[in-house]
Tab-separated table of C-alpha atoms in Angstrom:
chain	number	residue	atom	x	y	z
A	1	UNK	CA	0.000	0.000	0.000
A	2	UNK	CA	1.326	3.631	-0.637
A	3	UNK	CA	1.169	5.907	1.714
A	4	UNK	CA	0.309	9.258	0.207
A	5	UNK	CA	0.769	11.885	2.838
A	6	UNK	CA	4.535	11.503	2.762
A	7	UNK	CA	5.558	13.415	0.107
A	8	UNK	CA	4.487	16.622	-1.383
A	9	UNK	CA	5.393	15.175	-5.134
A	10	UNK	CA	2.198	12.960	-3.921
A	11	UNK	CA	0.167	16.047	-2.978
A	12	UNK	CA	1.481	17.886	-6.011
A	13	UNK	CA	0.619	14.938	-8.505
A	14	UNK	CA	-1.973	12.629	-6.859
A	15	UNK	CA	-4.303	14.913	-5.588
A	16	UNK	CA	-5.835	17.813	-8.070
A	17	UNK	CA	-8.514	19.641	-7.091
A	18	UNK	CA	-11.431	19.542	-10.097
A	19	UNK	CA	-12.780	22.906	-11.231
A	20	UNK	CA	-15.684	21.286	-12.821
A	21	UNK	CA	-18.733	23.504	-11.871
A	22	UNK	CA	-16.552	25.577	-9.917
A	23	UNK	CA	-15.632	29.305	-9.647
A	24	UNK	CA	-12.581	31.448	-8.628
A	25	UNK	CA	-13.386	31.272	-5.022
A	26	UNK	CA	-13.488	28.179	-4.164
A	27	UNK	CA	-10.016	27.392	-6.370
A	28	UNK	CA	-8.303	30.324	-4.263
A	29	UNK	CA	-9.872	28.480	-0.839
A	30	UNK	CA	-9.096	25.385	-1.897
A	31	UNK	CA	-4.992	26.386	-3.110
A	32	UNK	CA	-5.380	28.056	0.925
A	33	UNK	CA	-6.143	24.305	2.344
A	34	UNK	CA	-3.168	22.879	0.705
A	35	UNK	CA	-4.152	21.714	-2.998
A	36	UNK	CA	-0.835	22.294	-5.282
A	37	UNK	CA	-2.559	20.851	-8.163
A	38	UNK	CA	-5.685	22.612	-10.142
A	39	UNK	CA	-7.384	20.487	-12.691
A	40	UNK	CA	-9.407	22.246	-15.146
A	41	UNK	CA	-10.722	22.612	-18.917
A	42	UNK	CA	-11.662	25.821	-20.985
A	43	UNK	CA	-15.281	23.763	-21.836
A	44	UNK	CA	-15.762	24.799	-17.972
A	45	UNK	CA	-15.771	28.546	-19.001
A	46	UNK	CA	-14.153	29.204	-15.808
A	47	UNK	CA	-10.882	29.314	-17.030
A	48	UNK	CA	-10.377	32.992	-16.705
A	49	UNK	CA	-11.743	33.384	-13.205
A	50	UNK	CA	-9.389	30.649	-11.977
A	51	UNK	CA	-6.567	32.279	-13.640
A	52	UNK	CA	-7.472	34.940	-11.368
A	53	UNK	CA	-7.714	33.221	-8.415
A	54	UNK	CA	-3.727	31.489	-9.202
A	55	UNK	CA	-2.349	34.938	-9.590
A	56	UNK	CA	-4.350	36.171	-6.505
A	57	UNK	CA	-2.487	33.602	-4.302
A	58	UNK	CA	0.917	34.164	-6.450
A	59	UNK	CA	0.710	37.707	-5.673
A	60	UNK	CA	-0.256	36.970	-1.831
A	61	UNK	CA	2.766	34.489	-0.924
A	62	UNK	CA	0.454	31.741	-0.484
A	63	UNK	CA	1.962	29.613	-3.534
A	64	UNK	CA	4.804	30.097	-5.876
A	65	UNK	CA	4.219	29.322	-9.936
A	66	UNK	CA	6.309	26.546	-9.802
A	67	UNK	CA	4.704	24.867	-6.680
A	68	UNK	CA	1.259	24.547	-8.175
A	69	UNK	CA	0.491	21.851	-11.162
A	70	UNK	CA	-1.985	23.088	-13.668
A	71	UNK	CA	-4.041	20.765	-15.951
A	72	UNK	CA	-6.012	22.015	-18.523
A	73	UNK	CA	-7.294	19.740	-21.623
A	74	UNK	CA	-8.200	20.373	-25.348
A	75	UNK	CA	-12.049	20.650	-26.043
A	76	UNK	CA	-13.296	18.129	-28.588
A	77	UNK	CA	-14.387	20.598	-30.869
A	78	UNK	CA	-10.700	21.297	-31.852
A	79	UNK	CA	-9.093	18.258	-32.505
A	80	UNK	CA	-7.994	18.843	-35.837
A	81	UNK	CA	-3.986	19.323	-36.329
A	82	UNK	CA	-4.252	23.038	-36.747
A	83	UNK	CA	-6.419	23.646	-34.061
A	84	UNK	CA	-4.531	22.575	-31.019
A	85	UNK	CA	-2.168	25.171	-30.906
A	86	UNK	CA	-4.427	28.167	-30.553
A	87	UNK	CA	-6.565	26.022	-27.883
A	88	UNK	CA	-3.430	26.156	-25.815
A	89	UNK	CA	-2.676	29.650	-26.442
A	90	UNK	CA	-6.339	30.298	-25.267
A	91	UNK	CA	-6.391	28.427	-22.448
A	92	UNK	CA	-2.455	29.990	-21.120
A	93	UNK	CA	-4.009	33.370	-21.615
A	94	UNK	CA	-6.974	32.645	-20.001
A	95	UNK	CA	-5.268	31.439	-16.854
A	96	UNK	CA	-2.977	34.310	-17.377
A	97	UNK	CA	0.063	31.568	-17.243
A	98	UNK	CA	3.632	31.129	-19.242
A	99	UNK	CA	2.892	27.268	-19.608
A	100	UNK	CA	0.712	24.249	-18.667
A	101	UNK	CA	2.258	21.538	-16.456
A	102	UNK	CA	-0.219	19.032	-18.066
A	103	UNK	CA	-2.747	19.067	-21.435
A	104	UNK	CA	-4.885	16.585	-22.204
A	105	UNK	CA	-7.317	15.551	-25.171
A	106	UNK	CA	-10.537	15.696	-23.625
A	107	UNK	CA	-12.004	12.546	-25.235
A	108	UNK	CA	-11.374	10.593	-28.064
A	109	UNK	CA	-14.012	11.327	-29.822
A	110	UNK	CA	-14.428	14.380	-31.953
A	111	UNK	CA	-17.497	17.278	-32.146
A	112	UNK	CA	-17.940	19.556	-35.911
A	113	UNK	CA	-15.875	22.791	-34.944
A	114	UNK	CA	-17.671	25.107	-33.712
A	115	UNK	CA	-21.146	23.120	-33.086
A	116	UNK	CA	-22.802	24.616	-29.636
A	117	UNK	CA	-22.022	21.420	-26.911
A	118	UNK	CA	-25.391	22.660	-25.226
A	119	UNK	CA	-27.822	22.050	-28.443
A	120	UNK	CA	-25.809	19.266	-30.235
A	121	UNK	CA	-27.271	17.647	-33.532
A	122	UNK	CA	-26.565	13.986	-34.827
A	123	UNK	CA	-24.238	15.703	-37.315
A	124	UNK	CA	-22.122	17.521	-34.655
A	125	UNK	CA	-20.534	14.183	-33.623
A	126	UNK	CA	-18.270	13.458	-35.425
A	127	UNK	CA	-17.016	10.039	-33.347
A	128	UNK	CA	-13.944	8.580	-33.236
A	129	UNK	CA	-11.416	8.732	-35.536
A	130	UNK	CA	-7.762	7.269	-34.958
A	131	UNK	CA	-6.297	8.950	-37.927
A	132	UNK	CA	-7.384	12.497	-37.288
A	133	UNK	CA	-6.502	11.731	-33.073
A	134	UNK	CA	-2.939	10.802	-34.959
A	135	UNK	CA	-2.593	14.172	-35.907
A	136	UNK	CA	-4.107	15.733	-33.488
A	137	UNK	CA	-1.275	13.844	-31.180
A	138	UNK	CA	1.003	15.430	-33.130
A	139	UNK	CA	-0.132	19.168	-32.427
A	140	UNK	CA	-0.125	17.769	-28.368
A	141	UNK	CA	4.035	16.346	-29.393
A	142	UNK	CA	4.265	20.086	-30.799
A	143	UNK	CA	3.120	22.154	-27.834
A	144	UNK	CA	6.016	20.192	-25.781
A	145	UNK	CA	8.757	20.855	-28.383
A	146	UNK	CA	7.651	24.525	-28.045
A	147	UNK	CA	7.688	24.360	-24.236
A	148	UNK	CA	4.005	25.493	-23.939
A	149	UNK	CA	3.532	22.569	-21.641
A	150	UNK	CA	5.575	20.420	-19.625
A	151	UNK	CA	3.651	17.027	-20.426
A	152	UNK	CA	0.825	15.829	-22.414
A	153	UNK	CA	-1.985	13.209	-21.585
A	154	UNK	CA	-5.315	11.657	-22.410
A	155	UNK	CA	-8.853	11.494	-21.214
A	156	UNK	CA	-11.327	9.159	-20.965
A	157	UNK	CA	-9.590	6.448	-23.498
A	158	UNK	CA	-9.778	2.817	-23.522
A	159	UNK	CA	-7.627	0.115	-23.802
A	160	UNK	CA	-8.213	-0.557	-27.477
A	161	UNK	CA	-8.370	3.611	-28.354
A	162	UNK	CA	-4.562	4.064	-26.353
A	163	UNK	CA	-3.331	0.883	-27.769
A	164	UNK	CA	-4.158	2.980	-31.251
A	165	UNK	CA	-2.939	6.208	-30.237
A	166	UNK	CA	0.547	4.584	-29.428
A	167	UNK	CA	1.468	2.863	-32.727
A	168	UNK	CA	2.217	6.429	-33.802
A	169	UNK	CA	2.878	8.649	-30.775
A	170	UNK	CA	6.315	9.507	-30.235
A	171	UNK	CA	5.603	11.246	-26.879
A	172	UNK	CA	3.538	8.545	-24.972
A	173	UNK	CA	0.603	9.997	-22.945
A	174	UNK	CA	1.561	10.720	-19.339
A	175	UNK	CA	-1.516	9.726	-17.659
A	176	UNK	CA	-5.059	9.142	-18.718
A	177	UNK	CA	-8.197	11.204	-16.636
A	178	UNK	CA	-11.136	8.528	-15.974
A	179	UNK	CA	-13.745	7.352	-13.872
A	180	UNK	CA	-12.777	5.407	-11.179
A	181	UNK	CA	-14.639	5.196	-7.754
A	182	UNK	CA	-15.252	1.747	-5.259
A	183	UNK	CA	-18.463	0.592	-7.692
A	184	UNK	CA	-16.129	1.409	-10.707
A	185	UNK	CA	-12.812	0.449	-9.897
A	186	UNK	CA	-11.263	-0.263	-13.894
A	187	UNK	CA	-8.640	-2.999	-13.162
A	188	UNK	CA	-8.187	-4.362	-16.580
A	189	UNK	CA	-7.467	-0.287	-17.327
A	190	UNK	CA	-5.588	-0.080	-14.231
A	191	UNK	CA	-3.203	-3.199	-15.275
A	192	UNK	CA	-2.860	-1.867	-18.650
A	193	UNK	CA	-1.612	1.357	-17.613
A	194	UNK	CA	0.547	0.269	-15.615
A	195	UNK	CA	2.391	-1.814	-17.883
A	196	UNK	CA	2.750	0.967	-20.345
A	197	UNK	CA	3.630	3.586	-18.015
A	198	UNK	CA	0.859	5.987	-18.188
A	199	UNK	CA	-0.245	7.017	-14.723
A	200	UNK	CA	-4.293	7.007	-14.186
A	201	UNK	CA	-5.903	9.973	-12.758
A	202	UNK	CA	-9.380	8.994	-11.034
A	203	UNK	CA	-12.420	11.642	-11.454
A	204	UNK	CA	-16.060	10.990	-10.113
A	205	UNK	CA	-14.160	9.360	-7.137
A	206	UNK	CA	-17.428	9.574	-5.161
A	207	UNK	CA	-19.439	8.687	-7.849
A	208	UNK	CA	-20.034	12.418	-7.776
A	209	UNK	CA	-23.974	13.191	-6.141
A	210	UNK	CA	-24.168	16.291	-7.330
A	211	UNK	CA	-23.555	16.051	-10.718
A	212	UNK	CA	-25.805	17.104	-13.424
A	213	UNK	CA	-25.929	13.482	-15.445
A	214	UNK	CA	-26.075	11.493	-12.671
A	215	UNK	CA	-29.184	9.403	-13.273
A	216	UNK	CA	-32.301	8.446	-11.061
A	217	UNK	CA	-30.826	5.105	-10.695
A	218	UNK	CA	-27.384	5.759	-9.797
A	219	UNK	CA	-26.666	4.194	-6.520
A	220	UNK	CA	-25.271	6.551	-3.708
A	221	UNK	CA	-21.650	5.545	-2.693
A	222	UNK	CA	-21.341	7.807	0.188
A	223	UNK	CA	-24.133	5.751	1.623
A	224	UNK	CA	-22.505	2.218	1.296
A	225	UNK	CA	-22.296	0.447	4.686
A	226	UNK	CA	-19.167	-1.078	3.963
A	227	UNK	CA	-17.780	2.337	3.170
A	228	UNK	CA	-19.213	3.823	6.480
A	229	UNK	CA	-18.102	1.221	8.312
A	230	UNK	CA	-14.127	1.532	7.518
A	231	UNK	CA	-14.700	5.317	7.843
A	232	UNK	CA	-16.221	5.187	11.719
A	233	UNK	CA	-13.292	2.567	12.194
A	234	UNK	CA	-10.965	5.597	11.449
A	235	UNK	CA	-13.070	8.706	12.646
A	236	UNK	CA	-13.037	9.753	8.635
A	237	UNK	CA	-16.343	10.534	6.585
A	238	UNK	CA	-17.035	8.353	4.233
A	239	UNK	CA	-15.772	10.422	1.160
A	240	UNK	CA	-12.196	10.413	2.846
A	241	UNK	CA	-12.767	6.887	2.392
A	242	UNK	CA	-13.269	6.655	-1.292
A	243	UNK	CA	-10.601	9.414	-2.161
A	244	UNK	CA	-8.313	7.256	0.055
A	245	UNK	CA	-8.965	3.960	-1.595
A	246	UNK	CA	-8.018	5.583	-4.710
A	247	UNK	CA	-4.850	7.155	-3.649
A	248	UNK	CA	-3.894	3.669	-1.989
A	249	UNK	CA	-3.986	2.292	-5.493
A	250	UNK	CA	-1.643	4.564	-6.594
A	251	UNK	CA	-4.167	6.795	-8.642
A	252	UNK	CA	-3.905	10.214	-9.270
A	253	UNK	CA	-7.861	11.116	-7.785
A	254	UNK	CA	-9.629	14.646	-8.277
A	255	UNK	CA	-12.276	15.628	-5.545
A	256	UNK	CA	-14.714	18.543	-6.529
A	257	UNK	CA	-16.052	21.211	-4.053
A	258	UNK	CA	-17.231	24.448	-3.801
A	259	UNK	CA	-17.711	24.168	-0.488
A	260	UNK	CA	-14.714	25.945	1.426
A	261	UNK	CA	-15.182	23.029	4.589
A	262	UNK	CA	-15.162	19.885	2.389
A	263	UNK	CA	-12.477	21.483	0.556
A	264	UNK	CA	-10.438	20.886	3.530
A	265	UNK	CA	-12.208	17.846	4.262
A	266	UNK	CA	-11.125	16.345	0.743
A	267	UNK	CA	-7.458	17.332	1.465
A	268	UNK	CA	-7.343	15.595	4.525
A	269	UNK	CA	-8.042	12.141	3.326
A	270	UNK	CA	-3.999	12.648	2.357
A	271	UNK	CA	-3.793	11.663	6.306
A	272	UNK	CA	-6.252	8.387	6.206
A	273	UNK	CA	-3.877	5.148	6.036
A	274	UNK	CA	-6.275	2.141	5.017
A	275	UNK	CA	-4.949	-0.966	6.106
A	276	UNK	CA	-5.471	-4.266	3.915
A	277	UNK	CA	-8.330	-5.241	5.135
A	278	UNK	CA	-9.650	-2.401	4.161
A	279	UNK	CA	-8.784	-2.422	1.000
A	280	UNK	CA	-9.991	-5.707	0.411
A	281	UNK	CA	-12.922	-4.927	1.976
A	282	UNK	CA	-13.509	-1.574	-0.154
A	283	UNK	CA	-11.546	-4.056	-3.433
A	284	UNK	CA	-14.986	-5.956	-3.202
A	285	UNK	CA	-17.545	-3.427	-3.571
A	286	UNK	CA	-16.229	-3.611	-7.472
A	287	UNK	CA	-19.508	-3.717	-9.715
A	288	UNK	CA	-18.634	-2.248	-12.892
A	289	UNK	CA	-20.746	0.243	-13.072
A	290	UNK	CA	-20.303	3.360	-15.034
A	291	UNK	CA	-22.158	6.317	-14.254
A	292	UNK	CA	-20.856	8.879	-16.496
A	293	UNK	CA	-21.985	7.268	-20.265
A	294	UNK	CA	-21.617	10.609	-22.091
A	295	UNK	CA	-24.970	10.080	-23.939
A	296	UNK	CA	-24.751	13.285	-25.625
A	297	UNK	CA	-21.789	12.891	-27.505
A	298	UNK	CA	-23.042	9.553	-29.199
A	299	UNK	CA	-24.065	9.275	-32.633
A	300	UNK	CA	-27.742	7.727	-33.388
A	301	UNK	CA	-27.062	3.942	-33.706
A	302	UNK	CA	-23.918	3.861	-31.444
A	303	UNK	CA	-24.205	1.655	-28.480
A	304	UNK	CA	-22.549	2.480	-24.913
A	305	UNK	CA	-20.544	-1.046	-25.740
A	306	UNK	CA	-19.208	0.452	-29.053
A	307	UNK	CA	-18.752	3.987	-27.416
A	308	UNK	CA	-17.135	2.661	-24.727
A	309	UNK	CA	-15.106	-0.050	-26.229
């Protein structure tokens, strides 16, 4: 078992904070409680207010530039070769920085440029294409040769769609942003990863309650007996519990708050130290189930087996 508190490298790499649905103030609160790594996308439109909110605690003593990691990823709507470059460019000037630490390709799959992600139409999805991701790996490959960013990644890919991606990258992705929680846990992904270097970063670690897609049916992890049960054993809340399971795998997990007190709550799962039983215990709560399908970026006829292959 790792033990992630030890080192800061572990609180610098393992543990973003997610911006998702976020705004400036709660990124500033949650950089106060400890969080050295910010995780967010420009298809958040939030980008600007976090830049803010890094420069705020720059210019404040609270962090330096080089002691905070900063993640941003390319929206799906500019995947083609030319496009990735001025993404970048967007997204650095948004968040008013010199250079990304980390950029990753959204998903594999590609959206018409400049088709409205809030009122999509069956001809807006344009699917999955391993050529034009090829290329589009190529423009990521570019932004490192021109020192834009310090390493380059993927997001939600599978096995079979990073297996393609590497018969042509010459810059291997650095880690690949998924779901992962204790009803999800992805060891066939996990395994894979592993043996090809590429470092998984967990989102939805609580099977996120409060997120807009989550459906009627969704079970409630943070409700899970076996969960609470480990979690009074160590005078934790149960969400410690899942972000610690993760972090015990050796997963890079991202929490999401706006709430200034679970901010510091999240953080502080750093400190919980699961023993093996516990994570044998929390190992068997496994069920495979997926609650983020992404729906709206399927063509009509495509299955969640062929989306998700």
């Amino acid at each position: 078992l790792i033990k992630p508190w030890i080192v800061n490298l572990v609180l610098l790499l393992l543990f973003p904070y997610s911006t998702w649905m976020c705004d400036g103030a709660a990124v500033e609160a949650a950089l106060r409680a400890g969080f050295r790594s910010i995780n967010t996308a420009p298809v958040n439109d939030n980008e600007a207010k976090i830049g803010e909110a890094i420069q705020k605690c720059i210019k404040e003593g609270v962090i330096k530039r080089e002691d905070v990691f900063v993640t941003s990823k390319l929206w799906i709507t500019e995947l083609a070769r030319e496009d990735v470059l001025p993404a970048c460019q967007q997204s650095l000037k948004d968040l008013q920085l010199d250079y990304l630490d980390m950029y990753l390709v959204l998903w594999p799959v590609a959206l018409r440029k400049g088709a409205d992600r809030y009122n999509l139409t069956d001809d807006d999805k344009l699917g999955y294409d391993p050529e034009k991701l090829a290329k589009c790996w190529e423009g990521m490959e570019e932004l490192v040769e021109k020192g834009l960013v310090k390493a380059i990644g993927i997001s939600n890919f599978t096995i079979t769609k990073t297996e393609h991606l590497l018969r042509t990258a010459k810059i291997p992705p650095a880690v690949n942003q998924v779901e992962i929680h204790p009803y999800f846990q992805q060891p066939k992904l996990k395994e894979y990863s592993d043996s090809k270097g590429i470092l998984l970063e967990a989102y939805y670690p609580l099977g996120n309650p409060s997120s807009p897609y989550r459906k009627a049916e969704d079970p409630n992890i943070l409700e899970d007996p076996v969960i609470n049960q480990i979690a009074t054993k160590h005078g934790a809340t149960a969400a410690q519990v899942c972000i610690a399971f993760s972090l015990h795998r050796g997963l890079m997990v991202i929490p999401r708050s706006s709430n200034p007190a679970r901010i510091v709550e999240n953080f502080k799962s750093t400190e919980l130290e699961l023993d093996s039983e516990d994570m044998r215990e929390l190992g068997k709560l496994d069920r495979n189930y997926r609650m983020f399908i992404a729906e709206f970026l399927m063509k009509d006829g495509v299955s969640v087996d062929d989306f998700w292959d």
